[in-house]
Coordinates of C-alpha atoms in Angstrom, one line a residue:
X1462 CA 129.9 125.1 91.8
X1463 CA 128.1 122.0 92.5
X1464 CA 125.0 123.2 90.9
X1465 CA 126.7 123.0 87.5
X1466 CA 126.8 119.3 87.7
X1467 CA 123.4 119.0 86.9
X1468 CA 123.1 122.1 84.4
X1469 CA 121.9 121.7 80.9
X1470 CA 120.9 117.5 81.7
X1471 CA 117.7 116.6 81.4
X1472 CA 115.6 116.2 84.9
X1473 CA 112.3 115.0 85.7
X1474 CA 111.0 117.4 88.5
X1475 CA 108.4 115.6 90.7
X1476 CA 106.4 116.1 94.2
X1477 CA 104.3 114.3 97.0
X1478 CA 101.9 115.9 99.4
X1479 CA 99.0 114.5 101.6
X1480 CA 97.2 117.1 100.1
X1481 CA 95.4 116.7 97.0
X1482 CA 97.3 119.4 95.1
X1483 CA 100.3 117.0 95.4
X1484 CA 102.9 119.7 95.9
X1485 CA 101.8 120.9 92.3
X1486 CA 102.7 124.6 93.1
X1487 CA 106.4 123.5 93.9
X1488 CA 106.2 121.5 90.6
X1489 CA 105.3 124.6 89.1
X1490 CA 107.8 126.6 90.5
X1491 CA 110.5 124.4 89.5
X1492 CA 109.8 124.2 86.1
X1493 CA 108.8 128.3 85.7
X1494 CA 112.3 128.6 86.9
X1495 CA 114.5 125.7 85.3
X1496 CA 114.8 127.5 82.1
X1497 CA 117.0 130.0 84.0
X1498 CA 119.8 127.9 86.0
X1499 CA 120.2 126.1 82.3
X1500 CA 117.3 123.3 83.6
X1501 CA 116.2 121.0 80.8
X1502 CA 112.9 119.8 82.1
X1503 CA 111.3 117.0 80.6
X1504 CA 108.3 115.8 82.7
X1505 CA 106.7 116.6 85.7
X1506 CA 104.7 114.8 87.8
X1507 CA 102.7 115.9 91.3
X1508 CA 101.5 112.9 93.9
X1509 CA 98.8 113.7 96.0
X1510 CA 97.2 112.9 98.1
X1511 CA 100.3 110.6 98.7
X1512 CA 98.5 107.8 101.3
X1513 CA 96.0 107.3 99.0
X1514 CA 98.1 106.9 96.1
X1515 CA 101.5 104.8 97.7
X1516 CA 101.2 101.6 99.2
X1517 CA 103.9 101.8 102.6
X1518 CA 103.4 98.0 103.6
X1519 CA 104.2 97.4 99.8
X1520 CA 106.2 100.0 98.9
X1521 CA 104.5 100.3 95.3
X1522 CA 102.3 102.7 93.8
X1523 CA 98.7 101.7 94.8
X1524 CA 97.2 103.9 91.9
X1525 CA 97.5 103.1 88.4
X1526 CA 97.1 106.4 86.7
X1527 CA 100.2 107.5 88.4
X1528 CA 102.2 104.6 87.9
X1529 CA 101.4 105.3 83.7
X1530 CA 102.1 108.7 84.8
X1531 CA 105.7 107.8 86.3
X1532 CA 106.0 105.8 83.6
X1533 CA 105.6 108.6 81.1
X1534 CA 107.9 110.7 83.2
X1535 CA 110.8 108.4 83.3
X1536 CA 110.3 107.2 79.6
X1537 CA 111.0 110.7 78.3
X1538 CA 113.9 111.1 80.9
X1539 CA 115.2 108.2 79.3
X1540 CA 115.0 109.2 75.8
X1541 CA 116.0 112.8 76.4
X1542 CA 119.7 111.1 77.9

């Protein structure tokens, strides 16, 4: 029942992984498969590898191709809402 909170809204579907795949197979699955619990996918984004590309003492992304990228992302979420 909770699951249908979130059907048919628009979602950006995102993953981090010290590797530098960046958890892009999850990313993948998730999207593959959205279409069929009602997902509206609008972006997707995969971090890796996360310690080189997030900043813990700063808590900011240290890489500024992902930040764009996040930035991409969340724009789209945005317009899609």
């Amino acid at each position: 029942m909770a699951a249908r909170v979130v059907q048919g809204k628009p979602r950006v579907v995102a993953a981090a992984s010290p590797g530098p795949g960046g958890g892009a197979n999850v990313v993948n699955l998730a999207v593959t498969s959205a279409p069929y619990f009602n997902g509206h996918v609008v972006a997707s984004l995969s971090v890796g590898p996360f310690g080189e590309k997030f900043d813990t003492d700063t808590q900011t992304i240290a890489d500024a191709e992902l930040a764009a990228e996040l930035n991409t992302a969340l724009n789209a979420l945005i317009a899609a809402i």
